[in-house]
């Protein structure tokens, strides 16, 4: 399977919708799209990972590198990781929790909530 990343915008935030598998072969696609968004001056970024079916350590590495890049630009990063999604539940949510790094990210259930300045992230 491949990784598909589509660009969008919602409420002044750049939204990257990711679907497929984030692994050693496909993770560089997301890394490049994030770098492109930041190079275009986008500092408020939402990664919608609700349709990611698989994520290995290289995918987690891209998420952590994205967090570091966005923070270095005084930007904001929010992830969409619903409890249910990508067939049987958010795979990425489970992987991040198992690795103990989910607490590093502001996680929201959907895009509208993620861009709403009044919304609070889900608890880790």
JSON list of C-alpha atoms in Angstrom, two decimals:
[
{"chain": "A", "resi": 1, "resn": "UNK", "atom": "CA", "xyz": [0.00, 0.00, 0.00]},
{"chain": "A", "resi": 2, "resn": "UNK", "atom": "CA", "xyz": [1.08, 3.58, -0.54]},
{"chain": "A", "resi": 3, "resn": "UNK", "atom": "CA", "xyz": [0.77, 6.79, 1.41]},
{"chain": "A", "resi": 4, "resn": "UNK", "atom": "CA", "xyz": [-1.47, 9.55, 0.13]},
{"chain": "A", "resi": 5, "resn": "UNK", "atom": "CA", "xyz": [-1.26, 13.13, 1.44]},
{"chain": "A", "resi": 6, "resn": "UNK", "atom": "CA", "xyz": [-3.78, 15.75, 0.37]},
{"chain": "A", "resi": 7, "resn": "UNK", "atom": "CA", "xyz": [-3.59, 19.44, 1.18]},
{"chain": "A", "resi": 8, "resn": "UNK", "atom": "CA", "xyz": [-6.38, 21.57, 2.50]},
{"chain": "A", "resi": 9, "resn": "UNK", "atom": "CA", "xyz": [-7.08, 24.57, 4.66]},
{"chain": "A", "resi": 10, "resn": "UNK", "atom": "CA", "xyz": [-9.56, 25.14, 7.43]},
{"chain": "A", "resi": 11, "resn": "UNK", "atom": "CA", "xyz": [-9.88, 28.21, 9.62]},
{"chain": "A", "resi": 12, "resn": "UNK", "atom": "CA", "xyz": [-6.43, 29.50, 8.65]},
{"chain": "A", "resi": 13, "resn": "UNK", "atom": "CA", "xyz": [-4.76, 26.17, 9.40]},
{"chain": "A", "resi": 14, "resn": "UNK", "atom": "CA", "xyz": [-3.01, 24.04, 6.80]},
{"chain": "A", "resi": 15, "resn": "UNK", "atom": "CA", "xyz": [-4.55, 20.57, 6.93]},
{"chain": "A", "resi": 16, "resn": "UNK", "atom": "CA", "xyz": [-2.67, 17.57, 5.57]},
{"chain": "A", "resi": 17, "resn": "UNK", "atom": "CA", "xyz": [-4.92, 14.52, 5.27]},
{"chain": "A", "resi": 18, "resn": "UNK", "atom": "CA", "xyz": [-2.87, 11.34, 5.35]},
{"chain": "A", "resi": 19, "resn": "UNK", "atom": "CA", "xyz": [-4.09, 7.90, 4.32]},
{"chain": "A", "resi": 20, "resn": "UNK", "atom": "CA", "xyz": [-2.48, 4.53, 3.77]},
{"chain": "A", "resi": 21, "resn": "UNK", "atom": "CA", "xyz": [0.64, 3.21, 5.45]},
{"chain": "A", "resi": 22, "resn": "UNK", "atom": "CA", "xyz": [3.42, 5.21, 7.10]},
{"chain": "A", "resi": 23, "resn": "UNK", "atom": "CA", "xyz": [6.50, 3.04, 6.90]},
{"chain": "A", "resi": 24, "resn": "UNK", "atom": "CA", "xyz": [10.15, 3.24, 5.90]},
{"chain": "A", "resi": 25, "resn": "UNK", "atom": "CA", "xyz": [9.28, 3.45, 2.20]},
{"chain": "A", "resi": 26, "resn": "UNK", "atom": "CA", "xyz": [6.41, 5.93, 2.43]},
{"chain": "A", "resi": 27, "resn": "UNK", "atom": "CA", "xyz": [7.17, 8.21, 5.40]},
{"chain": "A", "resi": 28, "resn": "UNK", "atom": "CA", "xyz": [9.47, 10.48, 3.35]},
{"chain": "A", "resi": 29, "resn": "UNK", "atom": "CA", "xyz": [6.38, 11.55, 1.38]},
{"chain": "A", "resi": 30, "resn": "UNK", "atom": "CA", "xyz": [4.82, 13.03, 4.52]},
{"chain": "A", "resi": 31, "resn": "UNK", "atom": "CA", "xyz": [8.12, 14.50, 5.67]},
{"chain": "A", "resi": 32, "resn": "UNK", "atom": "CA", "xyz": [8.45, 16.35, 2.33]},
{"chain": "A", "resi": 33, "resn": "UNK", "atom": "CA", "xyz": [4.88, 17.63, 2.37]},
{"chain": "A", "resi": 34, "resn": "UNK", "atom": "CA", "xyz": [5.38, 19.00, 5.89]},
{"chain": "A", "resi": 35, "resn": "UNK", "atom": "CA", "xyz": [8.63, 20.69, 4.86]},
{"chain": "A", "resi": 36, "resn": "UNK", "atom": "CA", "xyz": [6.88, 22.17, 1.81]},
{"chain": "A", "resi": 37, "resn": "UNK", "atom": "CA", "xyz": [4.06, 23.57, 3.97]},
{"chain": "A", "resi": 38, "resn": "UNK", "atom": "CA", "xyz": [6.52, 25.14, 6.42]},
{"chain": "A", "resi": 39, "resn": "UNK", "atom": "CA", "xyz": [8.63, 26.54, 3.54]},
{"chain": "A", "resi": 40, "resn": "UNK", "atom": "CA", "xyz": [5.44, 28.18, 2.21]},
{"chain": "A", "resi": 41, "resn": "UNK", "atom": "CA", "xyz": [5.11, 29.98, 5.54]},
{"chain": "A", "resi": 42, "resn": "UNK", "atom": "CA", "xyz": [2.47, 27.74, 7.07]},
{"chain": "A", "resi": 43, "resn": "UNK", "atom": "CA", "xyz": [2.96, 27.76, 10.85]},
{"chain": "A", "resi": 44, "resn": "UNK", "atom": "CA", "xyz": [-0.38, 26.30, 11.97]},
{"chain": "A", "resi": 45, "resn": "UNK", "atom": "CA", "xyz": [-0.53, 22.70, 10.82]},
{"chain": "A", "resi": 46, "resn": "UNK", "atom": "CA", "xyz": [-3.05, 19.90, 11.33]},
{"chain": "A", "resi": 47, "resn": "UNK", "atom": "CA", "xyz": [-2.13, 16.34, 10.38]},
{"chain": "A", "resi": 48, "resn": "UNK", "atom": "CA", "xyz": [-5.26, 14.25, 9.90]},
{"chain": "A", "resi": 49, "resn": "UNK", "atom": "CA", "xyz": [-4.06, 10.70, 10.54]},
{"chain": "A", "resi": 50, "resn": "UNK", "atom": "CA", "xyz": [-7.49, 9.14, 10.92]},
{"chain": "A", "resi": 51, "resn": "UNK", "atom": "CA", "xyz": [-7.12, 7.12, 7.70]},
{"chain": "A", "resi": 52, "resn": "UNK", "atom": "CA", "xyz": [-3.62, 5.78, 8.36]},
{"chain": "A", "resi": 53, "resn": "UNK", "atom": "CA", "xyz": [-3.85, 1.99, 8.43]},
{"chain": "A", "resi": 54, "resn": "UNK", "atom": "CA", "xyz": [-0.29, 1.26, 9.59]},
{"chain": "A", "resi": 55, "resn": "UNK", "atom": "CA", "xyz": [2.54, 3.23, 11.21]},
{"chain": "A", "resi": 56, "resn": "UNK", "atom": "CA", "xyz": [6.00, 1.91, 12.06]},
{"chain": "A", "resi": 57, "resn": "UNK", "atom": "CA", "xyz": [8.90, 3.58, 13.85]},
{"chain": "A", "resi": 58, "resn": "UNK", "atom": "CA", "xyz": [9.87, 5.60, 10.78]},
{"chain": "A", "resi": 59, "resn": "UNK", "atom": "CA", "xyz": [6.37, 7.07, 10.67]},
{"chain": "A", "resi": 60, "resn": "UNK", "atom": "CA", "xyz": [6.59, 7.95, 14.36]},
{"chain": "A", "resi": 61, "resn": "UNK", "atom": "CA", "xyz": [9.99, 9.51, 13.63]},
{"chain": "A", "resi": 62, "resn": "UNK", "atom": "CA", "xyz": [8.42, 11.74, 10.99]},
{"chain": "A", "resi": 63, "resn": "UNK", "atom": "CA", "xyz": [5.74, 12.86, 13.44]},
{"chain": "A", "resi": 64, "resn": "UNK", "atom": "CA", "xyz": [8.32, 13.71, 16.09]},
{"chain": "A", "resi": 65, "resn": "UNK", "atom": "CA", "xyz": [10.50, 15.52, 13.51]},
{"chain": "A", "resi": 66, "resn": "UNK", "atom": "CA", "xyz": [7.41, 17.44, 12.36]},
{"chain": "A", "resi": 67, "resn": "UNK", "atom": "CA", "xyz": [6.73, 18.51, 15.92]},
{"chain": "A", "resi": 68, "resn": "UNK", "atom": "CA", "xyz": [10.32, 19.68, 16.31]},
{"chain": "A", "resi": 69, "resn": "UNK", "atom": "CA", "xyz": [10.26, 21.59, 12.98]},
{"chain": "A", "resi": 70, "resn": "UNK", "atom": "CA", "xyz": [6.96, 23.34, 13.67]},
{"chain": "A", "resi": 71, "resn": "UNK", "atom": "CA", "xyz": [8.00, 24.29, 17.21]},
{"chain": "A", "resi": 72, "resn": "UNK", "atom": "CA", "xyz": [11.32, 25.67, 15.92]},
{"chain": "A", "resi": 73, "resn": "UNK", "atom": "CA", "xyz": [9.29, 28.06, 13.75]},
{"chain": "A", "resi": 74, "resn": "UNK", "atom": "CA", "xyz": [7.08, 29.05, 16.71]},
{"chain": "A", "resi": 75, "resn": "UNK", "atom": "CA", "xyz": [4.26, 27.23, 14.96]},
{"chain": "A", "resi": 76, "resn": "UNK", "atom": "CA", "xyz": [1.45, 24.98, 16.14]},
{"chain": "A", "resi": 77, "resn": "UNK", "atom": "CA", "xyz": [0.89, 21.31, 15.34]},
{"chain": "A", "resi": 78, "resn": "UNK", "atom": "CA", "xyz": [-2.27, 19.37, 15.99]},
{"chain": "A", "resi": 79, "resn": "UNK", "atom": "CA", "xyz": [-2.99, 15.73, 15.17]},
{"chain": "A", "resi": 80, "resn": "UNK", "atom": "CA", "xyz": [-6.34, 14.17, 14.37]},
{"chain": "A", "resi": 81, "resn": "UNK", "atom": "CA", "xyz": [-6.42, 10.71, 15.94]},
{"chain": "A", "resi": 82, "resn": "UNK", "atom": "CA", "xyz": [-10.00, 9.61, 16.54]},
{"chain": "A", "resi": 83, "resn": "UNK", "atom": "CA", "xyz": [-10.75, 6.63, 18.75]},
{"chain": "A", "resi": 84, "resn": "UNK", "atom": "CA", "xyz": [-12.29, 4.92, 15.76]},
{"chain": "A", "resi": 85, "resn": "UNK", "atom": "CA", "xyz": [-11.02, 5.29, 12.23]},
{"chain": "A", "resi": 86, "resn": "UNK", "atom": "CA", "xyz": [-8.82, 3.55, 9.69]},
{"chain": "A", "resi": 87, "resn": "UNK", "atom": "CA", "xyz": [-10.93, 0.38, 9.76]},
{"chain": "A", "resi": 88, "resn": "UNK", "atom": "CA", "xyz": [-10.65, -0.86, 13.37]},
{"chain": "A", "resi": 89, "resn": "UNK", "atom": "CA", "xyz": [-9.57, 2.12, 15.42]},
{"chain": "A", "resi": 90, "resn": "UNK", "atom": "CA", "xyz": [-6.80, 4.65, 15.07]},
{"chain": "A", "resi": 91, "resn": "UNK", "atom": "CA", "xyz": [-3.66, 2.61, 14.57]},
{"chain": "A", "resi": 92, "resn": "UNK", "atom": "CA", "xyz": [-1.43, 5.67, 14.99]},
{"chain": "A", "resi": 93, "resn": "UNK", "atom": "CA", "xyz": [-3.13, 6.52, 18.28]},
{"chain": "A", "resi": 94, "resn": "UNK", "atom": "CA", "xyz": [-2.34, 3.06, 19.62]},
{"chain": "A", "resi": 95, "resn": "UNK", "atom": "CA", "xyz": [1.27, 3.12, 18.37]},
{"chain": "A", "resi": 96, "resn": "UNK", "atom": "CA", "xyz": [1.98, 6.55, 19.88]},
{"chain": "A", "resi": 97, "resn": "UNK", "atom": "CA", "xyz": [0.43, 5.49, 23.19]},
{"chain": "A", "resi": 98, "resn": "UNK", "atom": "CA", "xyz": [2.39, 2.22, 23.26]},
{"chain": "A", "resi": 99, "resn": "UNK", "atom": "CA", "xyz": [5.65, 4.09, 22.66]},
{"chain": "A", "resi": 100, "resn": "UNK", "atom": "CA", "xyz": [4.83, 6.66, 25.34]},
{"chain": "A", "resi": 101, "resn": "UNK", "atom": "CA", "xyz": [5.04, 9.64, 22.97]},
{"chain": "A", "resi": 102, "resn": "UNK", "atom": "CA", "xyz": [1.37, 10.48, 22.47]},
{"chain": "A", "resi": 103, "resn": "UNK", "atom": "CA", "xyz": [1.62, 13.05, 25.28]},
{"chain": "A", "resi": 104, "resn": "UNK", "atom": "CA", "xyz": [4.00, 15.08, 23.07]},
{"chain": "A", "resi": 105, "resn": "UNK", "atom": "CA", "xyz": [1.16, 15.94, 20.70]},
{"chain": "A", "resi": 106, "resn": "UNK", "atom": "CA", "xyz": [-2.04, 17.94, 20.87]},
{"chain": "A", "resi": 107, "resn": "UNK", "atom": "CA", "xyz": [-4.61, 15.40, 19.69]},
{"chain": "A", "resi": 108, "resn": "UNK", "atom": "CA", "xyz": [-8.14, 16.13, 18.50]},
{"chain": "A", "resi": 109, "resn": "UNK", "atom": "CA", "xyz": [-10.98, 13.91, 17.26]},
{"chain": "A", "resi": 110, "resn": "UNK", "atom": "CA", "xyz": [-11.67, 15.83, 14.02]},
{"chain": "A", "resi": 111, "resn": "UNK", "atom": "CA", "xyz": [-10.53, 18.79, 11.91]},
{"chain": "A", "resi": 112, "resn": "UNK", "atom": "CA", "xyz": [-13.19, 21.25, 13.07]},
{"chain": "A", "resi": 113, "resn": "UNK", "atom": "CA", "xyz": [-12.26, 20.70, 16.70]},
{"chain": "A", "resi": 114, "resn": "UNK", "atom": "CA", "xyz": [-8.55, 20.87, 15.91]},
{"chain": "A", "resi": 115, "resn": "UNK", "atom": "CA", "xyz": [-8.77, 24.36, 14.39]},
{"chain": "A", "resi": 116, "resn": "UNK", "atom": "CA", "xyz": [-11.18, 25.71, 17.01]},
{"chain": "A", "resi": 117, "resn": "UNK", "atom": "CA", "xyz": [-9.16, 27.92, 19.36]},
{"chain": "A", "resi": 118, "resn": "UNK", "atom": "CA", "xyz": [-11.68, 27.24, 22.15]},
{"chain": "A", "resi": 119, "resn": "UNK", "atom": "CA", "xyz": [-11.27, 23.44, 22.01]},
{"chain": "A", "resi": 120, "resn": "UNK", "atom": "CA", "xyz": [-8.98, 21.54, 24.32]},
{"chain": "A", "resi": 121, "resn": "UNK", "atom": "CA", "xyz": [-6.92, 18.56, 23.16]},
{"chain": "A", "resi": 122, "resn": "UNK", "atom": "CA", "xyz": [-7.94, 15.06, 24.15]},
{"chain": "A", "resi": 123, "resn": "UNK", "atom": "CA", "xyz": [-6.13, 13.72, 27.17]},
{"chain": "A", "resi": 124, "resn": "UNK", "atom": "CA", "xyz": [-3.20, 11.40, 26.61]}
]
